PDB file of C-alpha atoms in Angstrom:
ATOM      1  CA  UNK A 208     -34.576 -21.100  -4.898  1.00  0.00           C
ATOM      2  CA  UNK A 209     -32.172 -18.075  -5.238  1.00  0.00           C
ATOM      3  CA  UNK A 210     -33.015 -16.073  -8.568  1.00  0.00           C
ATOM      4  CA  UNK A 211     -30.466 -14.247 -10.746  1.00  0.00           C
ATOM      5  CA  UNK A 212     -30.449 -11.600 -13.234  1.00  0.00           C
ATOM      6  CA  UNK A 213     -28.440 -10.983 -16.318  1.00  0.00           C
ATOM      7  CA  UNK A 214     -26.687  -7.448 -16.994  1.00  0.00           C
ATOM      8  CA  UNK A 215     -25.589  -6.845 -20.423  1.00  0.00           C
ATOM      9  CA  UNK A 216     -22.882  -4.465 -21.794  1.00  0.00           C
ATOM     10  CA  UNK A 217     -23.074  -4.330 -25.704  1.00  0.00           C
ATOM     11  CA  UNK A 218     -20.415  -3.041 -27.864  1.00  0.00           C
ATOM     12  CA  UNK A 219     -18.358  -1.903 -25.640  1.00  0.00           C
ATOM     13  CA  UNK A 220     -15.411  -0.316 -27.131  1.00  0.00           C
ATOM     14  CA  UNK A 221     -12.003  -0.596 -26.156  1.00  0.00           C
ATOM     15  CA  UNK A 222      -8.795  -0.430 -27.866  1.00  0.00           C
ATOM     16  CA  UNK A 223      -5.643  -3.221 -27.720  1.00  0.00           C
ATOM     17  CA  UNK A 224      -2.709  -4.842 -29.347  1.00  0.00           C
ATOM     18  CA  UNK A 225      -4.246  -7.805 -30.997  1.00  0.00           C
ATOM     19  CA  UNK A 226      -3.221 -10.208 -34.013  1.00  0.00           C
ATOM     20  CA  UNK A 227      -1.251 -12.910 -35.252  1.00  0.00           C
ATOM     21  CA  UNK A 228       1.197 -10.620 -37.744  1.00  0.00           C
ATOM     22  CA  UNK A 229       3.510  -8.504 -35.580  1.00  0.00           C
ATOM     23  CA  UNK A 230       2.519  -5.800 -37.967  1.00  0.00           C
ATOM     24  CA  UNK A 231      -1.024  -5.884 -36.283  1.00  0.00           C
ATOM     25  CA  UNK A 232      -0.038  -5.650 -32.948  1.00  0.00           C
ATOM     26  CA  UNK A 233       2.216  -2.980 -33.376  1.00  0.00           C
ATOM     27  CA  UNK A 234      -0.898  -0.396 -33.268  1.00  0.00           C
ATOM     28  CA  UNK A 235      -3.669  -0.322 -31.409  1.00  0.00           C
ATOM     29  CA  UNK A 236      -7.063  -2.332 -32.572  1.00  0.00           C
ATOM     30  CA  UNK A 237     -10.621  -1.277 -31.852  1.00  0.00           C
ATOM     31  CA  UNK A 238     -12.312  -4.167 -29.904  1.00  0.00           C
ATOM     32  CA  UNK A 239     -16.361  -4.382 -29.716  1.00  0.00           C
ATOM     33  CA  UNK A 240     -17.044  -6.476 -26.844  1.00  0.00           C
ATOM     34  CA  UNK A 241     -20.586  -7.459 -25.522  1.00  0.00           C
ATOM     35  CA  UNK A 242     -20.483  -8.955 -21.918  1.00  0.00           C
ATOM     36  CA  UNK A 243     -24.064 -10.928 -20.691  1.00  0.00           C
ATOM     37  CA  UNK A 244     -23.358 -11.627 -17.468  1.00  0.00           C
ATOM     38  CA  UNK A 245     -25.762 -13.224 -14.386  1.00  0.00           C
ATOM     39  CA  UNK A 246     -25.236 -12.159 -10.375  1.00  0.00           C
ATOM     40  CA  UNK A 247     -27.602 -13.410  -7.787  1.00  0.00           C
ATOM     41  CA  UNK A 248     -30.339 -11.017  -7.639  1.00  0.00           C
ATOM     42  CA  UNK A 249     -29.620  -7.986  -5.169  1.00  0.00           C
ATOM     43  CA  UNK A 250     -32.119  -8.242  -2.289  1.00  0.00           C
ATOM     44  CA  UNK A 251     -31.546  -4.471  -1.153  1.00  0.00           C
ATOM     45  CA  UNK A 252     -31.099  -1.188  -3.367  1.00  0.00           C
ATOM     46  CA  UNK A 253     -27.283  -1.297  -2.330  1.00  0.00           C
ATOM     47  CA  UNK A 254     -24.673  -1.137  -5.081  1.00  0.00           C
ATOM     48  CA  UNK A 255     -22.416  -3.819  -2.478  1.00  0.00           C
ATOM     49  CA  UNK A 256     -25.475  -6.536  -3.233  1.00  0.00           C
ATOM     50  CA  UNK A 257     -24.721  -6.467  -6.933  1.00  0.00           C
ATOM     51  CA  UNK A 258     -22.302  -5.974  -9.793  1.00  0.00           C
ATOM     52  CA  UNK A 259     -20.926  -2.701 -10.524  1.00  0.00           C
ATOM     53  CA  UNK A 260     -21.252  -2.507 -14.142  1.00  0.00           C
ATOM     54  CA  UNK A 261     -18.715   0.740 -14.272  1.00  0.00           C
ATOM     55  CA  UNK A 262     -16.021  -0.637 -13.067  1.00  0.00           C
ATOM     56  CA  UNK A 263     -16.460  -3.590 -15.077  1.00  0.00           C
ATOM     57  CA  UNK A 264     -16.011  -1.633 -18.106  1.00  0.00           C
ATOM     58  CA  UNK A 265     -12.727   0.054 -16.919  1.00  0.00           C
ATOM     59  CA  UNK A 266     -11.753  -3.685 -15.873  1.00  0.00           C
ATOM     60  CA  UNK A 267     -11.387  -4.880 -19.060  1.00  0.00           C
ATOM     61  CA  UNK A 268     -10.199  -1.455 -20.861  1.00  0.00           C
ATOM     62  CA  UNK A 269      -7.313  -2.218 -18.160  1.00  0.00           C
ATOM     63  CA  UNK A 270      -7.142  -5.848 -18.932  1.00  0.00           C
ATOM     64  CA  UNK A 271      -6.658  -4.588 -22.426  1.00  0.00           C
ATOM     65  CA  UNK A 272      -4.474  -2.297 -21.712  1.00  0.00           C
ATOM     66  CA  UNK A 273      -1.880  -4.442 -20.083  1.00  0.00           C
ATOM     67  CA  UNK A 274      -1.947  -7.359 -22.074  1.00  0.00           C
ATOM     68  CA  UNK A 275      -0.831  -8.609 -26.001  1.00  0.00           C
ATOM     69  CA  UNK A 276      -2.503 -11.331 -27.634  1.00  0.00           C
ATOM     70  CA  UNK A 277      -2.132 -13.322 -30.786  1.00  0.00           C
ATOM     71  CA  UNK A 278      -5.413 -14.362 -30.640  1.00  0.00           C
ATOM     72  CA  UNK A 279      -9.155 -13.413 -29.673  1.00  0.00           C
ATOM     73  CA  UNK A 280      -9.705 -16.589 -28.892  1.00  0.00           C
ATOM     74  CA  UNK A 281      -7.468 -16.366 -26.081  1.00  0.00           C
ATOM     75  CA  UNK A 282      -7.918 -13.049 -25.279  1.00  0.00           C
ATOM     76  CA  UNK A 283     -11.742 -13.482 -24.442  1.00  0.00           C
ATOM     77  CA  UNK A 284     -10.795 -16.583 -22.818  1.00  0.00           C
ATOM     78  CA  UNK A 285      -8.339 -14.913 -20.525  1.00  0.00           C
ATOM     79  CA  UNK A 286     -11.003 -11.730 -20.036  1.00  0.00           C
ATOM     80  CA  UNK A 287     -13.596 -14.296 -18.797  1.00  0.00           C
ATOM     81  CA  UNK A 288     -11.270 -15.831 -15.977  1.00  0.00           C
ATOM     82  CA  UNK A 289     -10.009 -12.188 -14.832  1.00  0.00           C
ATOM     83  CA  UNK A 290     -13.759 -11.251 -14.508  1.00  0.00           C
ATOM     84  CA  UNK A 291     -15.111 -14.305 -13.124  1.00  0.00           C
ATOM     85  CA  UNK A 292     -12.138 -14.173 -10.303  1.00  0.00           C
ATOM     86  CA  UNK A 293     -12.815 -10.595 -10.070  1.00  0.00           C
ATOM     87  CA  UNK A 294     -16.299  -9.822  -9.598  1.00  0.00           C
ATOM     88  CA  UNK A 295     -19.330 -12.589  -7.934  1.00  0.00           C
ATOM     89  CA  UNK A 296     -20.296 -13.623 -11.641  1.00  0.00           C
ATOM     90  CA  UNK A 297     -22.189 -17.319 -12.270  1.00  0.00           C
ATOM     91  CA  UNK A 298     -22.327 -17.418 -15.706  1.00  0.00           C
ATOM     92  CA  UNK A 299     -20.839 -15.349 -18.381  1.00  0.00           C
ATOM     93  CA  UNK A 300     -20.720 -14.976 -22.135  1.00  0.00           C
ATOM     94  CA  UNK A 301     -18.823 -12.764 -24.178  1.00  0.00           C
ATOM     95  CA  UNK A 302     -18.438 -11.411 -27.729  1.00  0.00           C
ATOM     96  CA  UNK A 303     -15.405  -9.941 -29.315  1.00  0.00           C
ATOM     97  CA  UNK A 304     -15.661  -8.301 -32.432  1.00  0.00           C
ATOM     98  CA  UNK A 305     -12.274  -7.164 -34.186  1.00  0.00           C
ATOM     99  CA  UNK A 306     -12.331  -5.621 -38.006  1.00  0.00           C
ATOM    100  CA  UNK A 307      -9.702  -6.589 -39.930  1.00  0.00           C
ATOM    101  CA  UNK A 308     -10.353  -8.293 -42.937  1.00  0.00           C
ATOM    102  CA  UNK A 309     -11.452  -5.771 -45.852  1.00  0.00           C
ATOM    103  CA  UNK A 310     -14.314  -7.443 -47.021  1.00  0.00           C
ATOM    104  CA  UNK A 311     -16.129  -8.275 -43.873  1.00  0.00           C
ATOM    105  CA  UNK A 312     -17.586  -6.387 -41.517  1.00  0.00           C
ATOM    106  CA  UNK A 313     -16.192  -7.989 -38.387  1.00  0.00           C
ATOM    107  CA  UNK A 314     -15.202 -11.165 -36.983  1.00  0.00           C
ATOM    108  CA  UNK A 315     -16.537 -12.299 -34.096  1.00  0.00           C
ATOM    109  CA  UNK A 316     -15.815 -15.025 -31.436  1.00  0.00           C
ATOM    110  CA  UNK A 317     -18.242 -16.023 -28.307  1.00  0.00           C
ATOM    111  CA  UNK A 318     -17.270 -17.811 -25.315  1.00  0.00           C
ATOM    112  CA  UNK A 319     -20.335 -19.209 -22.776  1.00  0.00           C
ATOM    113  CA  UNK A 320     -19.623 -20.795 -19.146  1.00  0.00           C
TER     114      UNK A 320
END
């Protein structure tokens, strides 16, 4: 049986238009994002046998970049098909953190598949 391994990118910062109240989206949010991700595990020391964990970070600072969403329910949703099409990932599971509400200190949503 095949094994995999799991690369993780926590907090990864990267800045969007985000939120329900046009207001919100009219400047750019900070986004904390933590990506766990598992690749079938490289059987040479060649970056081509795994995941390039660089330009997975400018992926979805470009992803960001280029789209507007309402919601970060959607917006992880939509960042977990453009990476799984993307890149040779099994399973995935992201957080978002956004800070907007005053008296918290973030809220967070986490997709798994």
């Amino acid at each position: 049986m095949a094994s995999t391994l799991t690369i993780t990118l926590e907090d990864l910062e990267i800045w969007t238009h985000i939120g329900v109240p046009e207001e919100e989206r009219a400047t750019h949010q900070k986004l904390l994002i933590t990506l766990n991700f598992s690749i079938p595990t490289p059987q040479n020391d060649q970056i081509a046998e795994t995941v390039d964990y660089a330009l997975v970070a400018q992926t979805i600072q470009q992803f960001a970049d280029k789209n507007t969403f309402l919601l970060i329910e959607t917006f992880a949703n939509q960042l977990a098909n453009e990476l799984q099409k993307r890149f040779p990932i099994l399973s995935i599971t992201l957080t978002l953190k956004k800070f907007i509400l005053p008296n918290c200190r973030w809220v967070a949503v986490t997709l798994t598949r």
